[in-house]
mmCIF file of N, CA and C and ligand atoms in Angstrom:
data_model
loop_
_atom_site.group_PDB
_atom_site.id
_atom_site.type_symbol
_atom_site.label_atom_id
_atom_site.label_comp_id
_atom_site.label_asym_id
_atom_site.label_seq_id
_atom_site.Cartn_x
_atom_site.Cartn_y
_atom_site.Cartn_z
ATOM 1 N N MET A 961 -15.437 4.908 4.508
ATOM 2 C CA MET A 961 -15.269 5.302 3.109
ATOM 3 C C MET A 961 -14.207 4.418 2.449
ATOM 4 N N ILE A 962 -14.548 3.913 1.278
ATOM 5 C CA ILE A 962 -13.625 3.052 0.525
ATOM 6 C C ILE A 962 -13.210 3.801 -0.737
ATOM 7 N N ALA A 963 -11.928 4.086 -0.882
ATOM 8 C CA ALA A 963 -11.431 4.758 -2.091
ATOM 9 C C ALA A 963 -11.158 3.703 -3.161
ATOM 10 N N ILE A 964 -11.455 4.054 -4.410
ATOM 11 C CA ILE A 964 -11.208 3.109 -5.503
ATOM 12 C C ILE A 964 -10.687 3.835 -6.732
ATOM 13 N N GLY A 965 -9.611 3.287 -7.302
ATOM 14 C CA GLY A 965 -9.019 3.893 -8.493
ATOM 15 C C GLY A 965 -8.455 2.818 -9.404
ATOM 16 N N SER A 966 -8.197 3.199 -10.634
ATOM 17 C CA SER A 966 -7.633 2.250 -11.599
ATOM 18 C C SER A 966 -6.870 3.016 -12.674
ATOM 19 N N ASP A 967 -6.096 2.269 -13.453
ATOM 20 C CA ASP A 967 -5.589 2.820 -14.711
ATOM 21 C C ASP A 967 -6.564 2.387 -15.810
ATOM 22 N N HIS A 968 -6.201 2.651 -17.061
ATOM 23 C CA HIS A 968 -7.087 2.314 -18.184
ATOM 24 C C HIS A 968 -7.368 0.812 -18.266
ATOM 25 N N ALA A 969 -6.365 -0.017 -17.949
ATOM 26 C CA ALA A 969 -6.534 -1.468 -18.062
ATOM 27 C C ALA A 969 -7.433 -2.033 -16.966
ATOM 28 N N GLY A 970 -7.609 -1.260 -15.915
ATOM 29 C CA GLY A 970 -8.476 -1.700 -14.821
ATOM 30 C C GLY A 970 -9.808 -0.990 -14.795
ATOM 31 N N PHE A 971 -10.000 -0.075 -15.736
ATOM 32 C CA PHE A 971 -11.182 0.796 -15.705
ATOM 33 C C PHE A 971 -12.511 0.016 -15.745
ATOM 34 N N ALA A 972 -12.623 -0.947 -16.659
ATOM 35 C CA ALA A 972 -13.892 -1.686 -16.796
ATOM 36 C C ALA A 972 -14.211 -2.452 -15.513
ATOM 37 N N LEU A 973 -13.198 -3.089 -14.931
ATOM 38 C CA LEU A 973 -13.442 -3.829 -13.684
ATOM 39 C C LEU A 973 -13.760 -2.866 -12.548
ATOM 40 N N LYS A 974 -13.087 -1.730 -12.516
ATOM 41 C CA LYS A 974 -13.388 -0.733 -11.478
ATOM 42 C C LYS A 974 -14.863 -0.338 -11.551
ATOM 43 N N GLN A 975 -15.375 -0.119 -12.755
ATOM 44 C CA GLN A 975 -16.785 0.278 -12.901
ATOM 45 C C GLN A 975 -17.714 -0.811 -12.364
ATOM 46 N N GLU A 976 -17.374 -2.068 -12.606
ATOM 47 C CA GLU A 976 -18.203 -3.176 -12.099
ATOM 48 C C GLU A 976 -18.193 -3.196 -10.572
ATOM 49 N N ILE A 977 -17.016 -2.982 -10.014
ATOM 50 C CA ILE A 977 -16.894 -3.005 -8.545
ATOM 51 C C ILE A 977 -17.651 -1.822 -7.934
ATOM 52 N N ILE A 978 -17.544 -0.666 -8.558
ATOM 53 C CA ILE A 978 -18.261 0.514 -8.060
ATOM 54 C C ILE A 978 -19.771 0.254 -8.061
ATOM 55 N N ALA A 979 -20.279 -0.294 -9.157
ATOM 56 C CA ALA A 979 -21.719 -0.585 -9.244
ATOM 57 C C ALA A 979 -22.118 -1.572 -8.144
ATOM 58 N N HIS A 980 -21.291 -2.571 -7.927
ATOM 59 C CA HIS A 980 -21.551 -3.590 -6.897
ATOM 60 C C HIS A 980 -21.586 -2.951 -5.501
ATOM 61 N N LEU A 981 -20.611 -2.119 -5.210
ATOM 62 C CA LEU A 981 -20.539 -1.513 -3.869
ATOM 63 C C LEU A 981 -21.662 -0.502 -3.662
ATOM 64 N N ARG A 982 -22.021 0.232 -4.718
ATOM 65 C CA ARG A 982 -23.119 1.197 -4.603
ATOM 66 C C ARG A 982 -24.421 0.464 -4.299
ATOM 67 N N GLU A 983 -24.615 -0.668 -4.950
ATOM 68 C CA GLU A 983 -25.837 -1.456 -4.733
ATOM 69 C C GLU A 983 -25.924 -1.927 -3.286
ATOM 70 N N LYS A 984 -24.766 -2.190 -2.696
ATOM 71 C CA LYS A 984 -24.740 -2.640 -1.290
ATOM 72 C C LYS A 984 -24.821 -1.481 -0.306
ATOM 73 N N GLY A 985 -24.729 -0.257 -0.836
ATOM 74 C CA GLY A 985 -24.806 0.922 0.033
ATOM 75 C C GLY A 985 -23.480 1.315 0.653
ATOM 76 N N THR A 986 -22.394 0.776 0.145
ATOM 77 C CA THR A 986 -21.063 1.128 0.670
ATOM 78 C C THR A 986 -20.692 2.531 0.210
ATOM 79 N N GLU A 987 -20.180 3.321 1.144
ATOM 80 C CA GLU A 987 -19.759 4.686 0.793
ATOM 81 C C GLU A 987 -18.413 4.602 0.079
ATOM 82 N N ILE A 988 -18.363 5.112 -1.148
ATOM 83 C CA ILE A 988 -17.111 5.017 -1.903
ATOM 84 C C ILE A 988 -16.635 6.377 -2.384
ATOM 85 N N LEU A 989 -15.333 6.456 -2.528
ATOM 86 C CA LEU A 989 -14.698 7.645 -3.087
ATOM 87 C C LEU A 989 -14.143 7.221 -4.443
ATOM 88 N N GLU A 990 -14.837 7.634 -5.498
ATOM 89 C CA GLU A 990 -14.473 7.211 -6.847
ATOM 90 C C GLU A 990 -13.347 8.095 -7.365
ATOM 91 N N MET A 991 -12.238 7.462 -7.722
ATOM 92 C CA MET A 991 -11.074 8.221 -8.190
ATOM 93 C C MET A 991 -10.675 7.753 -9.583
ATOM 94 N N GLY A 992 -9.679 8.429 -10.174
ATOM 95 C CA GLY A 992 -9.280 8.166 -11.551
ATOM 96 C C GLY A 992 -8.812 6.749 -11.773
ATOM 97 N N CYS A 993 -8.764 6.349 -13.041
ATOM 98 C CA CYS A 993 -9.082 7.186 -14.184
ATOM 99 C C CYS A 993 -10.599 7.165 -14.455
ATOM 100 N N MET A 994 -11.075 8.146 -15.173
ATOM 101 C CA MET A 994 -12.514 8.267 -15.356
ATOM 102 C C MET A 994 -12.992 7.743 -16.709
ATOM 103 N N ASP A 995 -12.073 7.244 -17.519
ATOM 104 C CA ASP A 995 -12.452 6.547 -18.762
ATOM 105 C C ASP A 995 -11.292 5.624 -19.146
ATOM 106 N N GLY A 996 -11.368 5.021 -20.288
ATOM 107 C CA GLY A 996 -10.359 4.040 -20.676
ATOM 108 C C GLY A 996 -9.148 4.622 -21.365
ATOM 109 N N THR A 997 -8.985 5.945 -21.277
ATOM 110 C CA THR A 997 -7.816 6.586 -21.893
ATOM 111 C C THR A 997 -6.542 6.188 -21.143
ATOM 112 N N SER A 998 -5.505 5.907 -21.900
ATOM 113 C CA SER A 998 -4.260 5.440 -21.290
ATOM 114 C C SER A 998 -3.733 6.421 -20.240
ATOM 115 N N CYS A 999 -3.364 5.872 -19.084
ATOM 116 C CA CYS A 999 -2.793 6.701 -18.011
ATOM 117 C C CYS A 999 -1.773 5.866 -17.252
ATOM 118 N N ASP A 1000 -1.072 6.492 -16.336
ATOM 119 C CA ASP A 1000 0.037 5.827 -15.643
ATOM 120 C C ASP A 1000 -0.373 5.396 -14.234
ATOM 121 N N TYR A 1001 -0.317 4.082 -13.989
ATOM 122 C CA TYR A 1001 -0.815 3.550 -12.716
ATOM 123 C C TYR A 1001 -0.072 4.053 -11.469
ATOM 124 N N PRO A 1002 1.231 4.412 -11.533
ATOM 125 C CA PRO A 1002 1.845 4.899 -10.278
ATOM 126 C C PRO A 1002 1.183 6.173 -9.754
ATOM 127 N N GLN A 1003 0.719 7.015 -10.676
ATOM 128 C CA GLN A 1003 0.065 8.260 -10.240
ATOM 129 C C GLN A 1003 -1.282 7.990 -9.594
ATOM 130 N N VAL A 1004 -2.007 7.039 -10.141
ATOM 131 C CA VAL A 1004 -3.296 6.661 -9.542
ATOM 132 C C VAL A 1004 -3.052 6.056 -8.156
ATOM 133 N N ALA A 1005 -2.039 5.188 -8.073
ATOM 134 C CA ALA A 1005 -1.724 4.549 -6.790
ATOM 135 C C ALA A 1005 -1.451 5.607 -5.728
ATOM 136 N N LYS A 1006 -0.644 6.610 -6.070
ATOM 137 C CA LYS A 1006 -0.283 7.668 -5.116
ATOM 138 C C LYS A 1006 -1.528 8.439 -4.656
ATOM 139 N N GLN A 1007 -2.377 8.826 -5.595
ATOM 140 C CA GLN A 1007 -3.580 9.611 -5.241
ATOM 141 C C GLN A 1007 -4.499 8.816 -4.308
ATOM 142 N N VAL A 1008 -4.696 7.548 -4.637
ATOM 143 C CA VAL A 1008 -5.607 6.723 -3.838
ATOM 144 C C VAL A 1008 -4.987 6.412 -2.473
ATOM 145 N N CYS A 1009 -3.700 6.101 -2.454
ATOM 146 C CA CYS A 1009 -3.043 5.786 -1.180
ATOM 147 C C CYS A 1009 -3.025 6.997 -0.252
ATOM 148 N N ASP A 1010 -2.920 8.196 -0.811
ATOM 149 C CA ASP A 1010 -2.984 9.415 0.012
ATOM 150 C C ASP A 1010 -4.309 9.495 0.770
ATOM 151 N N GLU A 1011 -5.371 9.013 0.167
ATOM 152 C CA GLU A 1011 -6.682 9.028 0.841
ATOM 153 C C GLU A 1011 -6.674 8.102 2.048
ATOM 154 N N VAL A 1012 -5.930 7.000 1.941
ATOM 155 C CA VAL A 1012 -5.847 6.053 3.060
ATOM 156 C C VAL A 1012 -4.937 6.599 4.153
ATOM 157 N N THR A 1013 -3.759 7.075 3.771
ATOM 158 C CA THR A 1013 -2.801 7.505 4.796
ATOM 159 C C THR A 1013 -3.275 8.775 5.510
ATOM 160 N N SER A 1014 -4.101 9.576 4.839
ATOM 161 C CA SER A 1014 -4.649 10.776 5.485
ATOM 162 C C SER A 1014 -5.804 10.428 6.423
ATOM 163 N N GLY A 1015 -6.334 9.207 6.283
ATOM 164 C CA GLY A 1015 -7.464 8.800 7.115
ATOM 165 C C GLY A 1015 -8.816 9.096 6.500
ATOM 166 N N ARG A 1016 -8.817 9.737 5.334
ATOM 167 C CA ARG A 1016 -10.115 10.024 4.686
ATOM 168 C C ARG A 1016 -10.794 8.737 4.231
ATOM 169 N N ALA A 1017 -9.999 7.778 3.794
ATOM 170 C CA ALA A 1017 -10.547 6.469 3.419
ATOM 171 C C ALA A 1017 -10.020 5.430 4.404
ATOM 172 N N GLU A 1018 -10.896 4.521 4.758
ATOM 173 C CA GLU A 1018 -10.540 3.448 5.691
ATOM 174 C C GLU A 1018 -9.670 2.412 4.971
ATOM 175 N N LEU A 1019 -10.099 2.056 3.779
ATOM 176 C CA LEU A 1019 -9.417 1.064 2.944
ATOM 177 C C LEU A 1019 -9.521 1.528 1.496
ATOM 178 N N ALA A 1020 -8.747 0.884 0.611
ATOM 179 C CA ALA A 1020 -8.831 1.259 -0.810
ATOM 180 C C ALA A 1020 -8.719 0.045 -1.711
ATOM 181 N N ILE A 1021 -9.194 0.242 -2.917
ATOM 182 C CA ILE A 1021 -9.118 -0.795 -3.954
ATOM 183 C C ILE A 1021 -8.437 -0.164 -5.164
ATOM 184 N N LEU A 1022 -7.440 -0.856 -5.714
ATOM 185 C CA LEU A 1022 -6.737 -0.385 -6.906
ATOM 186 C C LEU A 1022 -6.788 -1.462 -7.978
ATOM 187 N N VAL A 1023 -7.041 -1.053 -9.196
ATOM 188 C CA VAL A 1023 -7.126 -2.018 -10.296
ATOM 189 C C VAL A 1023 -6.243 -1.556 -11.454
ATOM 190 N N CYS A 1024 -5.378 -2.449 -11.930
ATOM 191 C CA CYS A 1024 -4.655 -2.220 -13.188
ATOM 192 C C CYS A 1024 -4.821 -3.494 -14.019
ATOM 193 N N GLY A 1025 -4.013 -3.687 -15.030
ATOM 194 C CA GLY A 1025 -4.190 -4.863 -15.875
ATOM 195 C C GLY A 1025 -3.976 -6.161 -15.118
ATOM 196 N N THR A 1026 -2.868 -6.216 -14.386
ATOM 197 C CA THR A 1026 -2.529 -7.428 -13.625
ATOM 198 C C THR A 1026 -2.760 -7.282 -12.123
ATOM 199 N N GLY A 1027 -2.868 -6.059 -11.655
ATOM 200 C CA GLY A 1027 -2.883 -5.781 -10.210
ATOM 201 C C GLY A 1027 -1.474 -5.615 -9.661
ATOM 202 N N LEU A 1028 -0.484 -5.969 -10.466
ATOM 203 C CA LEU A 1028 0.890 -6.014 -9.962
ATOM 204 C C LEU A 1028 1.568 -4.646 -9.951
ATOM 205 N N GLY A 1029 1.561 -3.974 -11.092
ATOM 206 C CA GLY A 1029 2.247 -2.678 -11.155
ATOM 207 C C GLY A 1029 1.689 -1.702 -10.142
ATOM 208 N N ILE A 1030 0.383 -1.682 -10.036
ATOM 209 C CA ILE A 1030 -0.250 -0.706 -9.139
ATOM 210 C C ILE A 1030 0.007 -1.080 -7.670
ATOM 211 N N SER A 1031 0.185 -2.378 -7.394
ATOM 212 C CA SER A 1031 0.499 -2.790 -6.015
ATOM 213 C C SER A 1031 1.943 -2.455 -5.677
ATOM 214 N N ILE A 1032 2.830 -2.616 -6.650
ATOM 215 C CA ILE A 1032 4.245 -2.271 -6.416
ATOM 216 C C ILE A 1032 4.351 -0.780 -6.107
ATOM 217 N N ALA A 1033 3.627 0.038 -6.890
ATOM 218 C CA ALA A 1033 3.633 1.489 -6.656
ATOM 219 C C ALA A 1033 3.017 1.816 -5.296
ATOM 220 N N ALA A 1034 1.896 1.204 -4.979
ATOM 221 C CA ALA A 1034 1.205 1.493 -3.711
ATOM 222 C C ALA A 1034 2.094 1.154 -2.511
ATOM 223 N N ASN A 1035 2.837 0.068 -2.628
ATOM 224 C CA ASN A 1035 3.681 -0.352 -1.498
ATOM 225 C C ASN A 1035 4.903 0.538 -1.288
ATOM 226 N N LYS A 1036 5.130 1.480 -2.193
ATOM 227 C CA LYS A 1036 6.178 2.487 -1.980
ATOM 228 C C LYS A 1036 5.674 3.642 -1.124
ATOM 229 N N CYS A 1037 4.366 3.685 -0.903
ATOM 230 C CA CYS A 1037 3.780 4.781 -0.121
ATOM 231 C C CYS A 1037 3.808 4.399 1.355
ATOM 232 N N LYS A 1038 4.330 5.278 2.167
ATOM 233 C CA LYS A 1038 4.471 5.029 3.604
ATOM 234 C C LYS A 1038 3.105 4.733 4.237
ATOM 235 N N GLY A 1039 3.056 3.665 5.003
ATOM 236 C CA GLY A 1039 1.815 3.335 5.707
ATOM 237 C C GLY A 1039 0.888 2.435 4.913
ATOM 238 N N ILE A 1040 1.281 2.143 3.676
ATOM 239 C CA ILE A 1040 0.421 1.316 2.824
ATOM 240 C C ILE A 1040 0.901 -0.131 2.821
ATOM 241 N N ARG A 1041 -0.063 -1.028 2.995
ATOM 242 C CA ARG A 1041 0.185 -2.466 2.829
ATOM 243 C C ARG A 1041 -0.806 -2.936 1.767
ATOM 244 N N ALA A 1042 -0.309 -3.025 0.536
ATOM 245 C CA ALA A 1042 -1.171 -3.358 -0.594
ATOM 246 C C ALA A 1042 -0.966 -4.819 -0.981
ATOM 247 N N ALA A 1043 -2.047 -5.522 -1.246
ATOM 248 C CA ALA A 1043 -1.970 -6.946 -1.583
ATOM 249 C C ALA A 1043 -2.759 -7.256 -2.849
ATOM 250 N N VAL A 1044 -2.097 -7.937 -3.780
ATOM 251 C CA VAL A 1044 -2.798 -8.441 -4.968
ATOM 252 C C VAL A 1044 -3.490 -9.739 -4.565
ATOM 253 N N CYS A 1045 -4.757 -9.834 -4.833
ATOM 254 C CA CYS A 1045 -5.506 -11.050 -4.493
ATOM 255 C C CYS A 1045 -6.203 -11.602 -5.725
ATOM 256 N N THR A 1046 -6.108 -12.910 -5.881
ATOM 257 C CA THR A 1046 -6.807 -13.560 -6.996
ATOM 258 C C THR A 1046 -7.856 -14.540 -6.485
ATOM 259 N N ASP A 1047 -7.987 -14.643 -5.165
ATOM 260 C CA ASP A 1047 -9.072 -15.470 -4.612
ATOM 261 C C ASP A 1047 -9.467 -14.938 -3.235
ATOM 262 N N CYS A 1048 -10.569 -15.485 -2.710
ATOM 263 C CA CYS A 1048 -11.125 -14.973 -1.453
ATOM 264 C C CYS A 1048 -10.268 -15.346 -0.246
ATOM 265 N N TYR A 1049 -9.575 -16.478 -0.324
ATOM 266 C CA TYR A 1049 -8.702 -16.880 0.783
ATOM 267 C C TYR A 1049 -7.606 -15.827 0.993
ATOM 268 N N MET A 1050 -6.992 -15.417 -0.111
ATOM 269 C CA MET A 1050 -5.940 -14.391 -0.027
ATOM 270 C C MET A 1050 -6.514 -13.089 0.527
ATOM 271 N N ALA A 1051 -7.711 -12.733 0.066
ATOM 272 C CA ALA A 1051 -8.340 -11.476 0.493
ATOM 273 C C ALA A 1051 -8.642 -11.502 1.989
ATOM 274 N N LYS A 1052 -9.104 -12.646 2.484
ATOM 275 C CA LYS A 1052 -9.420 -12.773 3.915
ATOM 276 C C LYS A 1052 -8.146 -12.684 4.762
ATOM 277 N N TYR A 1053 -7.136 -13.483 4.373
ATOM 278 C CA TYR A 1053 -5.959 -13.564 5.236
ATOM 279 C C TYR A 1053 -5.020 -12.374 5.131
ATOM 280 N N THR A 1054 -5.092 -11.640 4.025
ATOM 281 C CA THR A 1054 -4.249 -10.439 3.991
ATOM 282 C C THR A 1054 -4.819 -9.359 4.902
ATOM 283 N N ARG A 1055 -6.122 -9.423 5.207
ATOM 284 C CA ARG A 1055 -6.689 -8.533 6.228
ATOM 285 C C ARG A 1055 -6.390 -9.088 7.623
ATOM 286 N N LEU A 1056 -6.654 -10.379 7.843
ATOM 287 C CA LEU A 1056 -6.487 -10.975 9.169
ATOM 288 C C LEU A 1056 -5.038 -10.927 9.653
ATOM 289 N N HIS A 1057 -4.106 -11.269 8.775
ATOM 290 C CA HIS A 1057 -2.710 -11.428 9.196
ATOM 291 C C HIS A 1057 -1.800 -10.262 8.834
ATOM 292 N N ASN A 1058 -2.042 -9.623 7.682
ATOM 293 C CA ASN A 1058 -1.121 -8.558 7.221
ATOM 294 C C ASN A 1058 -1.678 -7.170 7.471
ATOM 295 N N ASP A 1059 -2.927 -7.082 7.925
ATOM 296 C CA ASP A 1059 -3.602 -5.778 8.068
ATOM 297 C C ASP A 1059 -3.476 -4.965 6.773
ATOM 298 N N ALA A 1060 -3.639 -5.646 5.637
ATOM 299 C CA ALA A 1060 -3.561 -4.950 4.346
ATOM 300 C C ALA A 1060 -4.614 -3.848 4.313
ATOM 301 N N ASN A 1061 -4.218 -2.699 3.809
ATOM 302 C CA ASN A 1061 -5.189 -1.593 3.725
ATOM 303 C C ASN A 1061 -5.524 -1.214 2.280
ATOM 304 N N VAL A 1062 -4.899 -1.893 1.329
ATOM 305 C CA VAL A 1062 -5.231 -1.668 -0.086
ATOM 306 C C VAL A 1062 -5.316 -3.027 -0.786
ATOM 307 N N LEU A 1063 -6.433 -3.249 -1.436
ATOM 308 C CA LEU A 1063 -6.641 -4.463 -2.228
ATOM 309 C C LEU A 1063 -6.343 -4.138 -3.690
ATOM 310 N N CYS A 1064 -5.500 -4.954 -4.320
ATOM 311 C CA CYS A 1064 -5.166 -4.739 -5.737
ATOM 312 C C CYS A 1064 -5.691 -5.902 -6.569
ATOM 313 N N LEU A 1065 -6.280 -5.549 -7.689
ATOM 314 C CA LEU A 1065 -6.896 -6.555 -8.560
ATOM 315 C C LEU A 1065 -6.431 -6.353 -9.994
ATOM 316 N N GLY A 1066 -6.445 -7.438 -10.768
ATOM 317 C CA GLY A 1066 -6.049 -7.377 -12.168
ATOM 318 C C GLY A 1066 -7.261 -7.460 -13.078
ATOM 319 N N GLY A 1067 -7.530 -6.378 -13.763
ATOM 320 C CA GLY A 1067 -8.688 -6.323 -14.653
ATOM 321 C C GLY A 1067 -8.569 -7.246 -15.854
ATOM 322 N N ARG A 1068 -7.316 -7.636 -16.172
ATOM 323 C CA ARG A 1068 -7.111 -8.560 -17.283
ATOM 324 C C ARG A 1068 -6.891 -9.983 -16.779
ATOM 325 N N VAL A 1069 -7.059 -10.176 -15.465
ATOM 326 C CA VAL A 1069 -6.761 -11.468 -14.858
ATOM 327 C C VAL A 1069 -8.025 -12.173 -14.366
ATOM 328 N N ILE A 1070 -8.891 -11.418 -13.685
ATOM 329 C CA ILE A 1070 -10.100 -12.039 -13.118
ATOM 330 C C ILE A 1070 -11.351 -11.338 -13.634
ATOM 331 N N GLY A 1071 -12.464 -12.049 -13.590
ATOM 332 C CA GLY A 1071 -13.748 -11.510 -14.030
ATOM 333 C C GLY A 1071 -14.439 -10.728 -12.922
ATOM 334 N N GLY A 1072 -15.499 -10.051 -13.290
ATOM 335 C CA GLY A 1072 -16.213 -9.186 -12.353
ATOM 336 C C GLY A 1072 -16.846 -9.935 -11.192
ATOM 337 N N GLY A 1073 -17.382 -11.114 -11.453
ATOM 338 C CA GLY A 1073 -18.052 -11.875 -10.383
ATOM 339 C C GLY A 1073 -17.083 -12.239 -9.281
ATOM 340 N N LEU A 1074 -15.953 -12.800 -9.652
ATOM 341 C CA LEU A 1074 -14.938 -13.173 -8.662
ATOM 342 C C LEU A 1074 -14.382 -11.919 -7.986
ATOM 343 N N ALA A 1075 -14.129 -10.889 -8.765
ATOM 344 C CA ALA A 1075 -13.569 -9.656 -8.196
ATOM 345 C C ALA A 1075 -14.488 -9.094 -7.113
ATOM 346 N N CYS A 1076 -15.783 -9.085 -7.362
ATOM 347 C CA CYS A 1076 -16.711 -8.533 -6.364
ATOM 348 C C CYS A 1076 -16.753 -9.391 -5.100
ATOM 349 N N GLU A 1077 -16.625 -10.709 -5.244
ATOM 350 C CA GLU A 1077 -16.563 -11.569 -4.049
ATOM 351 C C GLU A 1077 -15.275 -11.317 -3.277
ATOM 352 N N ILE A 1078 -14.193 -11.123 -3.989
ATOM 353 C CA ILE A 1078 -12.914 -10.814 -3.333
ATOM 354 C C ILE A 1078 -13.029 -9.495 -2.576
ATOM 355 N N VAL A 1079 -13.634 -8.505 -3.211
ATOM 356 C CA VAL A 1079 -13.832 -7.195 -2.566
ATOM 357 C C VAL A 1079 -14.677 -7.355 -1.302
ATOM 358 N N ASP A 1080 -15.780 -8.074 -1.398
ATOM 359 C CA ASP A 1080 -16.652 -8.271 -0.226
ATOM 360 C C ASP A 1080 -15.900 -8.950 0.910
ATOM 361 N N THR A 1081 -15.108 -9.954 0.574
ATOM 362 C CA THR A 1081 -14.337 -10.691 1.592
ATOM 363 C C THR A 1081 -13.315 -9.773 2.248
ATOM 364 N N PHE A 1082 -12.621 -9.012 1.448
ATOM 365 C CA PHE A 1082 -11.590 -8.087 1.955
ATOM 366 C C PHE A 1082 -12.221 -7.068 2.902
ATOM 367 N N LEU A 1083 -13.340 -6.492 2.491
ATOM 368 C CA LEU A 1083 -13.964 -5.426 3.299
ATOM 369 C C LEU A 1083 -14.592 -5.967 4.581
ATOM 370 N N ALA A 1084 -14.985 -7.233 4.566
ATOM 371 C CA ALA A 1084 -15.663 -7.809 5.742
ATOM 372 C C ALA A 1084 -14.678 -8.298 6.798
ATOM 373 N N ALA A 1085 -13.445 -8.579 6.405
ATOM 374 C CA ALA A 1085 -12.469 -9.163 7.330
ATOM 375 C C ALA A 1085 -11.746 -8.078 8.128
ATOM 376 N N SER A 1086 -11.312 -8.458 9.337
ATOM 377 C CA SER A 1086 -10.594 -7.509 10.204
ATOM 378 C C SER A 1086 -9.275 -8.098 10.671
ATOM 379 N N PHE A 1087 -8.338 -7.234 10.926
ATOM 380 C CA PHE A 1087 -7.012 -7.634 11.410
ATOM 381 C C PHE A 1087 -7.151 -8.348 12.757
ATOM 382 N N GLU A 1088 -6.429 -9.465 12.906
ATOM 383 C CA GLU A 1088 -6.512 -10.260 14.129
ATOM 384 C C GLU A 1088 -5.614 -9.750 15.242
ATOM 385 N N GLY A 1089 -4.600 -8.961 14.885
ATOM 386 C CA GLY A 1089 -3.674 -8.478 15.915
ATOM 387 C C GLY A 1089 -2.860 -9.629 16.491
ATOM 388 N N GLY A 1090 -2.593 -9.579 17.818
ATOM 389 C CA GLY A 1090 -1.819 -10.644 18.475
ATOM 390 C C GLY A 1090 -0.429 -10.767 17.866
ATOM 391 N N ARG A 1091 -0.040 -11.995 17.550
ATOM 392 C CA ARG A 1091 1.309 -12.229 17.017
ATOM 393 C C ARG A 1091 1.508 -11.537 15.667
ATOM 394 N N HIS A 1092 0.418 -11.277 14.981
ATOM 395 C CA HIS A 1092 0.525 -10.624 13.668
ATOM 396 C C HIS A 1092 0.884 -9.143 13.794
ATOM 397 N N GLN A 1093 0.525 -8.550 14.922
ATOM 398 C CA GLN A 1093 0.858 -7.138 15.128
ATOM 399 C C GLN A 1093 2.377 -6.941 15.108
ATOM 400 N N ARG A 1094 3.064 -7.855 15.769
ATOM 401 C CA ARG A 1094 4.542 -7.759 15.820
ATOM 402 C C ARG A 1094 5.125 -7.781 14.402
ATOM 403 N N ARG A 1095 4.572 -8.634 13.580
ATOM 404 C CA ARG A 1095 5.096 -8.769 12.212
ATOM 405 C C ARG A 1095 4.755 -7.554 11.361
ATOM 406 N N VAL A 1096 3.545 -7.032 11.546
ATOM 407 C CA VAL A 1096 3.162 -5.812 10.814
ATOM 408 C C VAL A 1096 4.050 -4.657 11.269
ATOM 409 N N ASP A 1097 4.353 -4.608 12.575
ATOM 410 C CA ASP A 1097 5.258 -3.568 13.086
ATOM 411 C C ASP A 1097 6.642 -3.688 12.429
ATOM 412 N N GLN A 1098 7.084 -4.917 12.200
ATOM 413 C CA GLN A 1098 8.382 -5.124 11.544
ATOM 414 C C GLN A 1098 8.333 -4.663 10.088
ATOM 415 N N ILE A 1099 7.196 -4.839 9.435
ATOM 416 C CA ILE A 1099 7.038 -4.327 8.058
ATOM 417 C C ILE A 1099 7.131 -2.800 8.088
ATOM 418 N N THR A 1100 6.443 -2.202 9.054
ATOM 419 C CA THR A 1100 6.458 -0.738 9.163
ATOM 420 C C THR A 1100 7.879 -0.226 9.407
ATOM 421 N N ALA A 1101 8.632 -0.972 10.230
ATOM 422 C CA ALA A 1101 10.009 -0.560 10.532
ATOM 423 C C ALA A 1101 10.874 -0.555 9.259
ATOM 424 N N LEU A 1102 10.547 -1.390 8.299
ATOM 425 C CA LEU A 1102 11.321 -1.428 7.050
ATOM 426 C C LEU A 1102 11.208 -0.117 6.289
ATOM 427 N N GLU A 1103 10.128 0.627 6.526
ATOM 428 C CA GLU A 1103 9.938 1.899 5.843
ATOM 429 C C GLU A 1103 10.975 2.938 6.283
ATOM 430 N N GLU A 1104 11.553 2.731 7.441
ATOM 431 C CA GLU A 1104 12.502 3.708 7.989
ATOM 432 C C GLU A 1104 13.909 3.510 7.445
ATOM 433 N N ASN A 1105 14.156 2.385 6.767
ATOM 434 C CA ASN A 1105 15.527 2.088 6.304
ATOM 435 C C ASN A 1105 15.682 2.367 4.802
HETATM 436 C C1 RB5 C 1378 -1.053 -1.301 -18.741
HETATM 437 O O1 RB5 C 1378 -0.897 -1.707 -20.049
HETATM 438 C C2 RB5 C 1378 -0.524 -2.364 -17.793
HETATM 439 O O2 RB5 C 1378 0.862 -2.457 -17.928
HETATM 440 C C3 RB5 C 1378 -0.897 -2.018 -16.375
HETATM 441 O O3 RB5 C 1378 -2.275 -1.907 -16.272
HETATM 442 C C4 RB5 C 1378 -0.498 -3.033 -15.331
HETATM 443 O O4 RB5 C 1378 -0.941 -4.317 -15.660
HETATM 444 C C5 RB5 C 1378 0.886 -3.018 -14.881
HETATM 445 O O5 RB5 C 1378 1.306 -3.760 -14.010
#
């Protein structure tokens, strides 16, 4: 299950991504916001990240205007490694090396075609472990301080 949420600035791109994933048959958990009415991205980040940390969602996608605010908020949630990606290379390697569990996108930054390719790349890639596990463990340890 892939959870997906956005604020108002990410709403249009979120809808494009949802349509794309539904067409591919990906099981998704559609979360707020449900229209383009102004809302606060930290609250959306918290709701969506809770789905990941509880184990209900395997991975999540968050969209705001830039992808930045919502990623900053998501990274305050324990157990979350959120990455803003603007290309497929970043999307691949943040899964392989950082074990990112939340992909953040900017609805005012990239178009739907590129965003859907980034999403596909992120969802298809897997954490490599090995030397990267040690580094991810060190990131997790930072949550305790
Ligand atoms: C909303 O106007 C905008 O600030 C928000 O979507 C996001 O880009 C913040 O980082």
